[in-house]
Short mmCIF file of C-alpha atoms in Angstrom, two decimals:
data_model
loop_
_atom_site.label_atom_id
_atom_site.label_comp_id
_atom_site.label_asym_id
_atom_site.label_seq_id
_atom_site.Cartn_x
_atom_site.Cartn_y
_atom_site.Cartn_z
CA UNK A 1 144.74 167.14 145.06
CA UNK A 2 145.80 163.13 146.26
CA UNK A 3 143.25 161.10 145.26
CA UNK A 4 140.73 159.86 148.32
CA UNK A 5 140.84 155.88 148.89
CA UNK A 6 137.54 154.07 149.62
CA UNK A 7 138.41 150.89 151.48
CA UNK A 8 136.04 147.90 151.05
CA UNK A 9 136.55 145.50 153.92
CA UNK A 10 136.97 141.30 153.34
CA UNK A 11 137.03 138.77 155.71
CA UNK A 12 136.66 135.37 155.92
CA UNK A 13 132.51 133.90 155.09
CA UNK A 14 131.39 137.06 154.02
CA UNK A 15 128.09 137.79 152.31
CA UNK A 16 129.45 138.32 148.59
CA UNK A 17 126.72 140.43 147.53
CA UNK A 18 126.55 142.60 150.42
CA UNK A 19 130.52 143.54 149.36
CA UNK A 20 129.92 143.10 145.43
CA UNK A 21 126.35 145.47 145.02
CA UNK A 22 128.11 148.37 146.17
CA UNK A 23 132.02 147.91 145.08
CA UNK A 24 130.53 147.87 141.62
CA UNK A 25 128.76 150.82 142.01
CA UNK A 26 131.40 153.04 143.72
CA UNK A 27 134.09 151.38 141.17
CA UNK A 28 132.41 153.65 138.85
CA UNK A 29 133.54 156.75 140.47
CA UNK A 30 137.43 155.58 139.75
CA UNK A 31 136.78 155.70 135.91
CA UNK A 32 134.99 158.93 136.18
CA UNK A 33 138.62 160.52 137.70
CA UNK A 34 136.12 161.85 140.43
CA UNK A 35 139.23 161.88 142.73
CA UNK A 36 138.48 158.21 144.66
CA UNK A 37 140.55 155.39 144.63
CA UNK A 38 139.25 152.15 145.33
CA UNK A 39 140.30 149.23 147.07
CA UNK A 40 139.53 145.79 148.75
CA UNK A 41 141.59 145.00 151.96
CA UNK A 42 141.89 142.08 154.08
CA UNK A 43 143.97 140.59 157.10
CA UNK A 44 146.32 139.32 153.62
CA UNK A 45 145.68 139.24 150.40
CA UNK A 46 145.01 135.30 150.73
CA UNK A 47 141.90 134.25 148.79
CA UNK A 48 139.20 133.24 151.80
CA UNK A 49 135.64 131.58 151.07
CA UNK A 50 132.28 133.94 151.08
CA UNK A 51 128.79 132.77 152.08
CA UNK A 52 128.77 131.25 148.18
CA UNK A 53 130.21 129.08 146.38
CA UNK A 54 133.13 131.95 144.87
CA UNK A 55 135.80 132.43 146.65
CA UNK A 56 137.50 136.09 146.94
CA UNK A 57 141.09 137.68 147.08
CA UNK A 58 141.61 141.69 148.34
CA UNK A 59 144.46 143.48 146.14
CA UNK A 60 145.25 145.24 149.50
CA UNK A 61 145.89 144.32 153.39
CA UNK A 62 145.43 146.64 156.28
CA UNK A 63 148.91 147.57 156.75
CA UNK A 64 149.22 148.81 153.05
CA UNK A 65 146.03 151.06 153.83
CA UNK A 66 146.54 152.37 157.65
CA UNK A 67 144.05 155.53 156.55
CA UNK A 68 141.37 155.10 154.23
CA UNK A 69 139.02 157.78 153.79
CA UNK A 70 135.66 156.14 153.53
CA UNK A 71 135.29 152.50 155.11
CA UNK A 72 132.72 149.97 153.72
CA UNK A 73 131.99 146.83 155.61
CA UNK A 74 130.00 144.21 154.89
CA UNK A 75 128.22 141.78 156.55
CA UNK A 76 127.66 138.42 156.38
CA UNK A 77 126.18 135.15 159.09
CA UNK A 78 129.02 133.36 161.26
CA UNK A 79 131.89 134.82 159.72
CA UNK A 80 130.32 138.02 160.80
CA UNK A 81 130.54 137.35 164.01
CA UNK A 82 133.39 136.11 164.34
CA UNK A 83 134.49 138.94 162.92
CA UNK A 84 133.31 141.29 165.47
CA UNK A 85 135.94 138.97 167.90
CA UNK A 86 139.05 139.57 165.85
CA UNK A 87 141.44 141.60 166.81
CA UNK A 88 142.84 142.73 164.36
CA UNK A 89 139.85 143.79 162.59
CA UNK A 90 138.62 145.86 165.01
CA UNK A 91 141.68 147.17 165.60
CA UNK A 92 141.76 148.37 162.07
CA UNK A 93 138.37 149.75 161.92
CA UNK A 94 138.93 151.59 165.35
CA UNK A 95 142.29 152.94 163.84
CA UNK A 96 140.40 154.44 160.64
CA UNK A 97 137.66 155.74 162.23
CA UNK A 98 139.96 157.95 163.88
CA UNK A 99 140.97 159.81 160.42
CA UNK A 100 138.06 158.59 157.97
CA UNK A 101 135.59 160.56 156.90
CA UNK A 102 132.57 157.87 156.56
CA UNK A 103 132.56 154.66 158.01
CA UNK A 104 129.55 152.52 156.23
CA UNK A 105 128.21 148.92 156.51
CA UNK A 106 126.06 146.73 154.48
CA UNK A 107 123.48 144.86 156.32
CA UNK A 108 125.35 143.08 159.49
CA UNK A 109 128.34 144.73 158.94
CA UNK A 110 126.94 147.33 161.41
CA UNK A 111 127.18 144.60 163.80
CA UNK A 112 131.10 145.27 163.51
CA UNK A 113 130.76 148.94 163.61
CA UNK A 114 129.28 148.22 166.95
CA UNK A 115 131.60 145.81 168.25
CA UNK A 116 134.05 147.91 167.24
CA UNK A 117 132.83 150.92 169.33
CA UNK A 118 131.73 153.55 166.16
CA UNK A 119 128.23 152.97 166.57
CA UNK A 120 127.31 154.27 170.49
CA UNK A 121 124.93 156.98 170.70
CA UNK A 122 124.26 156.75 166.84
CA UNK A 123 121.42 155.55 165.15
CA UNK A 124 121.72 152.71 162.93
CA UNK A 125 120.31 150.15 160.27
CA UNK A 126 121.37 146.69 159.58
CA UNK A 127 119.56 143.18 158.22
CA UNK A 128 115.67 143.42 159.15
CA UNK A 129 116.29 139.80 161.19
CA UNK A 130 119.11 140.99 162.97
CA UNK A 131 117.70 144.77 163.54
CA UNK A 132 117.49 144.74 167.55
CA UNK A 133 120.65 143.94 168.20
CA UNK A 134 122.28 146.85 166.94
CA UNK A 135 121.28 148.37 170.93
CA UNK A 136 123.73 146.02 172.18
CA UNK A 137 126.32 148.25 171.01
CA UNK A 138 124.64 151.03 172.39
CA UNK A 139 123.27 152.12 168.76
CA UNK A 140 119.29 153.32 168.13
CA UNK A 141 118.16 150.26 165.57
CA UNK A 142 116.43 152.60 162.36
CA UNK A 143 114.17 150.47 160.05
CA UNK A 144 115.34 152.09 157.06
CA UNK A 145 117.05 151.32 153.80
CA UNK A 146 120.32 153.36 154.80
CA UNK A 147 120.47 155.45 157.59
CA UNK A 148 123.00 158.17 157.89
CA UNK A 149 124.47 159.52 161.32
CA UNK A 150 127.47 162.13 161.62
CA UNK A 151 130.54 160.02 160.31
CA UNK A 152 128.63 156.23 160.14
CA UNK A 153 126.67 155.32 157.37
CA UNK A 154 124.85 152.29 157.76
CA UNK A 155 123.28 149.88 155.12
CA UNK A 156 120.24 147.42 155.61
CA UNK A 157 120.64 144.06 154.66
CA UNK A 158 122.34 142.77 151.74
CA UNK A 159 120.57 144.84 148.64
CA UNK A 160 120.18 148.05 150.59
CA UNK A 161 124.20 148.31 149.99
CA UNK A 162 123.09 148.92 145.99
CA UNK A 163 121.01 151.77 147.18
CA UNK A 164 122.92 153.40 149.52
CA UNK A 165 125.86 153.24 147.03
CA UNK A 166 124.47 155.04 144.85
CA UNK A 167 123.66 157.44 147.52
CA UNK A 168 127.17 157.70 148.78
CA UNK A 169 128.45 158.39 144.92
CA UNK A 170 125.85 161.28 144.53
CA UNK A 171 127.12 162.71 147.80
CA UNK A 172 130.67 162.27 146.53
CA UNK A 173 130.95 163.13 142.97
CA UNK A 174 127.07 164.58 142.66
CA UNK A 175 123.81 163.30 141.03
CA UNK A 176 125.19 162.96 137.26
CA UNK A 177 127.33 160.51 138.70
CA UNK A 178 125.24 158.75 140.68
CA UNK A 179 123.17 158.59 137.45
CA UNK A 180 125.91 157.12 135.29
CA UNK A 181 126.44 154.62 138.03
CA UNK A 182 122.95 153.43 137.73
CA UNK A 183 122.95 153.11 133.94
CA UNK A 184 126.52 151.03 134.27
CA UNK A 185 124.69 148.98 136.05
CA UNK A 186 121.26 149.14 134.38
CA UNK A 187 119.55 149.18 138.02
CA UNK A 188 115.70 149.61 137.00
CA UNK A 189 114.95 146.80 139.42
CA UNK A 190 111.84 144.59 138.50
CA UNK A 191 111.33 142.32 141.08
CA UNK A 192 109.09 139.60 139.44
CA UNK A 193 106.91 138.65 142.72
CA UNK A 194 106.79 142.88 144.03
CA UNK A 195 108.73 144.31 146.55
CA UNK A 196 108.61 142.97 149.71
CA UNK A 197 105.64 142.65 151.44
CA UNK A 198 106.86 143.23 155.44
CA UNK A 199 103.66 141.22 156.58
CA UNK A 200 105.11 137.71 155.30
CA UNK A 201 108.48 138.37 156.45
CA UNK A 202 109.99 134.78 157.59
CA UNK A 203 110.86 135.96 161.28
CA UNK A 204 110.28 132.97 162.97
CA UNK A 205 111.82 130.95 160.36
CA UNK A 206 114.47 132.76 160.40
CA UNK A 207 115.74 133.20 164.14
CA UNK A 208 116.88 129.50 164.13
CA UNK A 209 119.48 130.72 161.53
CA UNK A 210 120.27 133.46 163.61
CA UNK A 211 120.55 131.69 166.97
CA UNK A 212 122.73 128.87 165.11
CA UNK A 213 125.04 131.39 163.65
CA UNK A 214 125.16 133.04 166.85
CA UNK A 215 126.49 129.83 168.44
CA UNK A 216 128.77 129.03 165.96
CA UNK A 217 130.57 132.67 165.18
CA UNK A 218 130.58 133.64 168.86
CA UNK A 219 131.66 129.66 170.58
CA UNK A 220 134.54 131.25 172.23
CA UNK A 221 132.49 134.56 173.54
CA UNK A 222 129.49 133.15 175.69
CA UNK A 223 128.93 137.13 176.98
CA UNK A 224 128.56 138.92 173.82
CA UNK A 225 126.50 135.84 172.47
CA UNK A 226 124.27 135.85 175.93
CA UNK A 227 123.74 139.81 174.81
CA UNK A 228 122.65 138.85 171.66
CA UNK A 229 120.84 135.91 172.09
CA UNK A 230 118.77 138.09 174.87
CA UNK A 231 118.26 140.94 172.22
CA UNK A 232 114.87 140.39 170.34
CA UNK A 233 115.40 141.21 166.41
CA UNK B 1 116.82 111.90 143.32
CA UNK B 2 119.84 113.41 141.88
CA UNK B 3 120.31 116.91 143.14
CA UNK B 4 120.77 119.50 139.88
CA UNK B 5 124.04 121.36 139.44
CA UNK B 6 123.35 125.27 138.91
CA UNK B 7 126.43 126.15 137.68
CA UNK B 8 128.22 129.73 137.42
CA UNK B 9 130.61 130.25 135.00
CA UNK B 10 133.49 132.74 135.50
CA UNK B 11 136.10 134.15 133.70
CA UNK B 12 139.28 136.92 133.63
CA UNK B 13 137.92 140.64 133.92
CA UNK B 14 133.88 139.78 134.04
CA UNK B 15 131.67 142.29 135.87
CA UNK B 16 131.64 141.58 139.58
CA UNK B 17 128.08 142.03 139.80
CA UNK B 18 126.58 140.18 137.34
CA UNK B 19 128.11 136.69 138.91
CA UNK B 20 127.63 137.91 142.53
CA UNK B 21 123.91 138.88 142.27
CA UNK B 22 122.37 135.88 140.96
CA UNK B 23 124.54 133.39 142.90
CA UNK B 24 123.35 134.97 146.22
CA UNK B 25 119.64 134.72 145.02
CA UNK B 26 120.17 131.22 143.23
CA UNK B 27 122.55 129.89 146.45
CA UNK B 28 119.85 130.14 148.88
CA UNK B 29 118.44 127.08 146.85
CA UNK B 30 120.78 124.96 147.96
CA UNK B 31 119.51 126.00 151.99
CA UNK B 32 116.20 124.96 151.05
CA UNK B 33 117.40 121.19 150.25
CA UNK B 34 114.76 122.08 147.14
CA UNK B 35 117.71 119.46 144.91
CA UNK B 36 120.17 122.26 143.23
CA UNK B 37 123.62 122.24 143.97
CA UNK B 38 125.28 125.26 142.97
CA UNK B 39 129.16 125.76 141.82
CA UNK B 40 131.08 128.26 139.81
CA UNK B 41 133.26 126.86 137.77
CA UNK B 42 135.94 128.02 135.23
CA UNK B 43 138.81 127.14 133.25
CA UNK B 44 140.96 126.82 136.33
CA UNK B 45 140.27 127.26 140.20
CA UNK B 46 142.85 129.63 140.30
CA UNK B 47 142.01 133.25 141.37
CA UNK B 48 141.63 135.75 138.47
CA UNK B 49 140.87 139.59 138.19
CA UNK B 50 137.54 140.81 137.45
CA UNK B 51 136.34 144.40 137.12
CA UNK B 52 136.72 145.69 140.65
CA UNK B 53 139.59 145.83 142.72
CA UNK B 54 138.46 142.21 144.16
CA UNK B 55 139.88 139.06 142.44
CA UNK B 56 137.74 135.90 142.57
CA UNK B 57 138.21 132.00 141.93
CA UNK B 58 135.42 129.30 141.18
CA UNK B 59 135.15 126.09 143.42
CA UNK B 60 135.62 123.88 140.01
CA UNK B 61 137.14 123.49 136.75
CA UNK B 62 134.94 123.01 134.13
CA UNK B 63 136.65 119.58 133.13
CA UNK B 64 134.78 118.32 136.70
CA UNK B 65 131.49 119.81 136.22
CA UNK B 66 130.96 118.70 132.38
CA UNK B 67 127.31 118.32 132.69
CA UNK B 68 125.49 121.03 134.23
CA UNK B 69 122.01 121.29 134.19
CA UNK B 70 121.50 125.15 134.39
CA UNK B 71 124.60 127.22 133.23
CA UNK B 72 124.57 131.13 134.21
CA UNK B 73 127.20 133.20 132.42
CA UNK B 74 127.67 136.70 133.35
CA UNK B 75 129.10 139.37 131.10
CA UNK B 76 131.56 142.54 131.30
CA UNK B 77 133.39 144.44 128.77
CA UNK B 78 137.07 143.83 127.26
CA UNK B 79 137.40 140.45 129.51
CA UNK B 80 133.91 139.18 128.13
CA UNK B 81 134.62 140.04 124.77
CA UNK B 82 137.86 137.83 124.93
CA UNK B 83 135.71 135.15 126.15
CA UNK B 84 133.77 135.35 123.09
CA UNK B 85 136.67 133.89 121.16
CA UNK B 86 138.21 131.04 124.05
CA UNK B 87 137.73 128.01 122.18
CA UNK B 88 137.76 126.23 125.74
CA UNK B 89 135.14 128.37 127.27
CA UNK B 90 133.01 127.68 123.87
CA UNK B 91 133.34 124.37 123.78
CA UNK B 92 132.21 124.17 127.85
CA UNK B 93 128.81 125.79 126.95
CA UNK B 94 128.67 124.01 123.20
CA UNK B 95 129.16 120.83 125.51
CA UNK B 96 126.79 121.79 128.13
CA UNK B 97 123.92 123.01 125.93
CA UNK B 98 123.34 119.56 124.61
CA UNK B 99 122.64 117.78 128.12
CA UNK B 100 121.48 121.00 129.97
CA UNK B 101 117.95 122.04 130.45
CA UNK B 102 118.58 125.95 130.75
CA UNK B 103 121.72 128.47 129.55
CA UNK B 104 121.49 131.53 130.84
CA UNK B 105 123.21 134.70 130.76
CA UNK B 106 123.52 138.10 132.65
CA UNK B 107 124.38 141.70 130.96
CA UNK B 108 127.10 140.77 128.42
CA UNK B 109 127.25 137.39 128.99
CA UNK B 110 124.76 136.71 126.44
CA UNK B 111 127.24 137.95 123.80
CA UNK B 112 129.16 134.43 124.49
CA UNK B 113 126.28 132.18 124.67
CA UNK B 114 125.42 134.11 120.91
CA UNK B 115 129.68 133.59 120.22
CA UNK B 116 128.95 129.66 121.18
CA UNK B 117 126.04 129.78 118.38
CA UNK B 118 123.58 129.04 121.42
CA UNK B 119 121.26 132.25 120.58
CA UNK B 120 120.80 131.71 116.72
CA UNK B 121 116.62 132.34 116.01
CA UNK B 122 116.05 133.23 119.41
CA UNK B 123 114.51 136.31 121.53
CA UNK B 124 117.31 137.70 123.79
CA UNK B 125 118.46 140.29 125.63
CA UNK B 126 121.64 142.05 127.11
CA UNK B 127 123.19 145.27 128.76
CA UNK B 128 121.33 148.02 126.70
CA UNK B 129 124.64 149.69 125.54
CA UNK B 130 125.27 146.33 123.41
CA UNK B 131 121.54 145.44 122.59
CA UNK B 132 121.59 145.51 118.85
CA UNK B 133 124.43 143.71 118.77
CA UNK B 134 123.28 140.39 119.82
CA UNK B 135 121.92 140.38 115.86
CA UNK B 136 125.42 139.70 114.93
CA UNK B 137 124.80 136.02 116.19
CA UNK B 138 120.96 135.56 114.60
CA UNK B 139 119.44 136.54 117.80
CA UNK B 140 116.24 138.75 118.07
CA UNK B 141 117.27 141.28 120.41
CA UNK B 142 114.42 142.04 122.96
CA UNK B 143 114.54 145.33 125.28
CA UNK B 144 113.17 143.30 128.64
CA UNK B 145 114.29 142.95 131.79
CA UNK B 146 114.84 139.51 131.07
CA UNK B 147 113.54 137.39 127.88
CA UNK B 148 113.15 133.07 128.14
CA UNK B 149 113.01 131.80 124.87
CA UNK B 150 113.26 127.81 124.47
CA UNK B 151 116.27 126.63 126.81
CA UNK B 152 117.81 130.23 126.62
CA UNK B 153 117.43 132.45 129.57
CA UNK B 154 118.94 135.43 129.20
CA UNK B 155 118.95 139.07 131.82
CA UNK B 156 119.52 142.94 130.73
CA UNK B 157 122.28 144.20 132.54
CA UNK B 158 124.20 143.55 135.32
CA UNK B 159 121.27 144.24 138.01
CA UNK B 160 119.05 142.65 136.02
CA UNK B 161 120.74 139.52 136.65
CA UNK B 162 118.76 139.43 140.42
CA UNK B 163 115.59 140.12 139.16
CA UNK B 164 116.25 137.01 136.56
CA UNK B 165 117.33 135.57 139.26
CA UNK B 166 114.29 135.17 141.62
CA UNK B 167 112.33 134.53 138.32
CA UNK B 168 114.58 131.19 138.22
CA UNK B 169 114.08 130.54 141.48
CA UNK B 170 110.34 130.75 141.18
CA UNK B 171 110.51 128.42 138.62
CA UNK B 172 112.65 125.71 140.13
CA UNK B 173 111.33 125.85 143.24
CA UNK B 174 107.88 127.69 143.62
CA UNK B 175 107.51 131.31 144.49
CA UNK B 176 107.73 130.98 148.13
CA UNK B 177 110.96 130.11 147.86
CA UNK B 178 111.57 132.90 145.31
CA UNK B 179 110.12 134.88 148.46
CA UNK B 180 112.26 133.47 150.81
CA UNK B 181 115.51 134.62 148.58
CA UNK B 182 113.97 138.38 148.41
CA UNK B 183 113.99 138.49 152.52
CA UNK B 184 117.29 136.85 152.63
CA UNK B 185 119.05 139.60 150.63
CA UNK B 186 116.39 142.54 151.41
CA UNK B 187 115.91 142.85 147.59
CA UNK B 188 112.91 145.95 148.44
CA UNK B 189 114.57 148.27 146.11
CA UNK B 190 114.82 151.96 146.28
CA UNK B 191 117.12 153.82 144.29
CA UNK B 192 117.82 157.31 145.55
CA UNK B 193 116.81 159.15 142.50
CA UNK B 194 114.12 156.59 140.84
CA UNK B 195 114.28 154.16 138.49
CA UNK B 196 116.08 154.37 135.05
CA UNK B 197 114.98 157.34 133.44
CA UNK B 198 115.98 156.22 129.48
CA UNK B 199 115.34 159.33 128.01
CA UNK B 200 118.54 160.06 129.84
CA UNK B 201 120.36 156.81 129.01
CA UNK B 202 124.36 157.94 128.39
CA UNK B 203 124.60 156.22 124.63
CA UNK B 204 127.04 158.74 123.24
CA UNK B 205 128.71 158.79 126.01
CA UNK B 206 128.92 155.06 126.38
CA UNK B 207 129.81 154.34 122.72
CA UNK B 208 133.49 155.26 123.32
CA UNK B 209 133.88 152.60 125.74
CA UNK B 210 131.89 149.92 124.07
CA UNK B 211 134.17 150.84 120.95
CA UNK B 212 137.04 150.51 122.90
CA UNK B 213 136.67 147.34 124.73
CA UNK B 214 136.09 145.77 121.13
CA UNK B 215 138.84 147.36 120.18
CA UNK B 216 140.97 145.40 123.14
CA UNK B 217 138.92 142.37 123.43
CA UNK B 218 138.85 141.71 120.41
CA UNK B 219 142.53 143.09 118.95
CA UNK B 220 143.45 139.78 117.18
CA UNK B 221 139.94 138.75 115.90
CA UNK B 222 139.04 141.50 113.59
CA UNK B 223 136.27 140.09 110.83
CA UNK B 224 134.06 139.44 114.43
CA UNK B 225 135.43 143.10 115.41
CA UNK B 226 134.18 144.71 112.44
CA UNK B 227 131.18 142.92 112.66
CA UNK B 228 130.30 143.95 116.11
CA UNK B 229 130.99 147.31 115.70
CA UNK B 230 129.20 148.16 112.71
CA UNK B 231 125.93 147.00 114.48
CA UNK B 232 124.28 149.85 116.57
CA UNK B 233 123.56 149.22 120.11
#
């Protein structure tokens, strides 16, 4: 049987951990000869900034991977939405859509599904500040920490993709390996203040960020940003 | 005031996850203008390999950033253990330690502060498949999600690394700021089948692989070999 590839989508600004939480988990599926293949592709193979300080290289482009079976992309501020602009990102996410099995996101990497067109009539998830928007694109925002719909998984923000990893591996290669994932990773999370408490969450503090990355990842695309901007979180 | 350099060490082959989820929590720091600049820094800026299918590269060398204040080094298998015996990377934290006020360490990465001499009488802590071995370098190994002792700061494994993380921020910058990391990367965990359950933890099946990446990283330093693997994890 060929082996199944799981494409994890870069581009330029990226969140890193929103792309790094779950490659590491699914990575463990390749040394459990589970049948998946896993890969990072970009535009090139260029090394591009993140959100952080690290910069990061893909071992794959596009064109070497015309039809992944599974699709992860992540999200990320301005670079994000810039992203859901380009071309020739879009054009490869519309292209594998057409023959991939799953197409998943990590917090506003939805917002690409939905730019891209995979995302109308579903419902969705993304980043708790950025939730609202998703019915832009003609998606049903879900609070929730993944939310699953036909062929389009979607993530909420940034840690979710850790969680919904593991939840894609167990559906993949069952619960033992979803379990061995976990160990590998020794994810018994202990957050030292709790878990979030959703009555102090920072919204108004926040949606200065969001309107300022809003101006500066959509400058050329007043319409979609006007759509946005408009949408409450 | 001088702003304080956080800086984030990296290396050939570590564990993606272990550099990627603290400098997400730690980099929001630097958006709070709370004075901590944050770099990752390694032997070159070049872009090396790590343990996914995604290749990386620091924004320094560590010949510019020669005085850090807080030092993070994550860990990983083969690639960390051949860390453990780069004079250059030993002689960056030797270096450091003297001026900075905290080393820290994530997973694995705790193995090189011990290989540095930095852990000698002190409580630490590291991926639980290598625990016991941390003795090898007069450490006191301590099962904790992550265990301060003096200047030495070190995390369990790999997803520990985040909850060490937010602890750090907490304690350079006050726990609202610790809070406002936790929204910014929706750290409200929920694995899909619990937490950890270690009556279930994989050792034999793990020891193979532990075994083996001594055997690789550490091929042409055999007395530290031996020593290493005739300490139980």
């Amino acid at each position: 049987m060929a082996e199944k590839t799981i494409a994890f989508v870069t581009y330029p600004e990226l969140t890193l951990l929103d792309l790094a939480g779950p490659l590491q988990v699914i990575g463990t599926l390749a040394a459990l000869n589970a049948g998946y293949h896993v890969v990072t592709v970009g535009q090139t193979t260029e090394t591009h900034e993140t959100d952080t300080p690290l910069a990061i290289a893909p071992n794959r482009t596009f064109a070497q991977v015309p039809k992944p079976d599974i699709v992860v992309v992540p999200g990320g501020m301005a670079g994000t939405l810039r992203a859901m602009t380009d071309d020739t990102m879009l054009n490869y996410l519309r292209t594998a859509a057409t023959g991939a099995e799953l197409m998943t996101s990590v917090c506003t990497g939805s917002l690409i599904l939905g730019a891209a067109g995979l995302l109308h009539g579903r419902e969705a998830t993304t980043h708790w500040s950025m939730l609202g928007k998703l019915a832009v694109f003609g998606a049903t925002p879900v609070s929730r920490r993944w939310v699953e719909d036909g062929p389009v998984l979607t993530a909420a923000g940034v840690a979710a993709g850790v969680d919904m990893a593991l939840y894609l591996v167990a559906r993949l290669a069952g619960e033992e390996a979803a379990w061995q994932a976990q160990f590998a990773i020794e994810y018994d999370p202990d957050p030292p203040f709790g878990t979030l408490d959703w009555d102090r969450a920072p919204r108004a503090r926040w949606a200065p960020a969001v309107d300022a990355a809003l101006r500066e990842g959509l400058a050329d695309h007043p319409e979609l940003r006007g759509r946005l901007t408009s949408t409450e979180a």
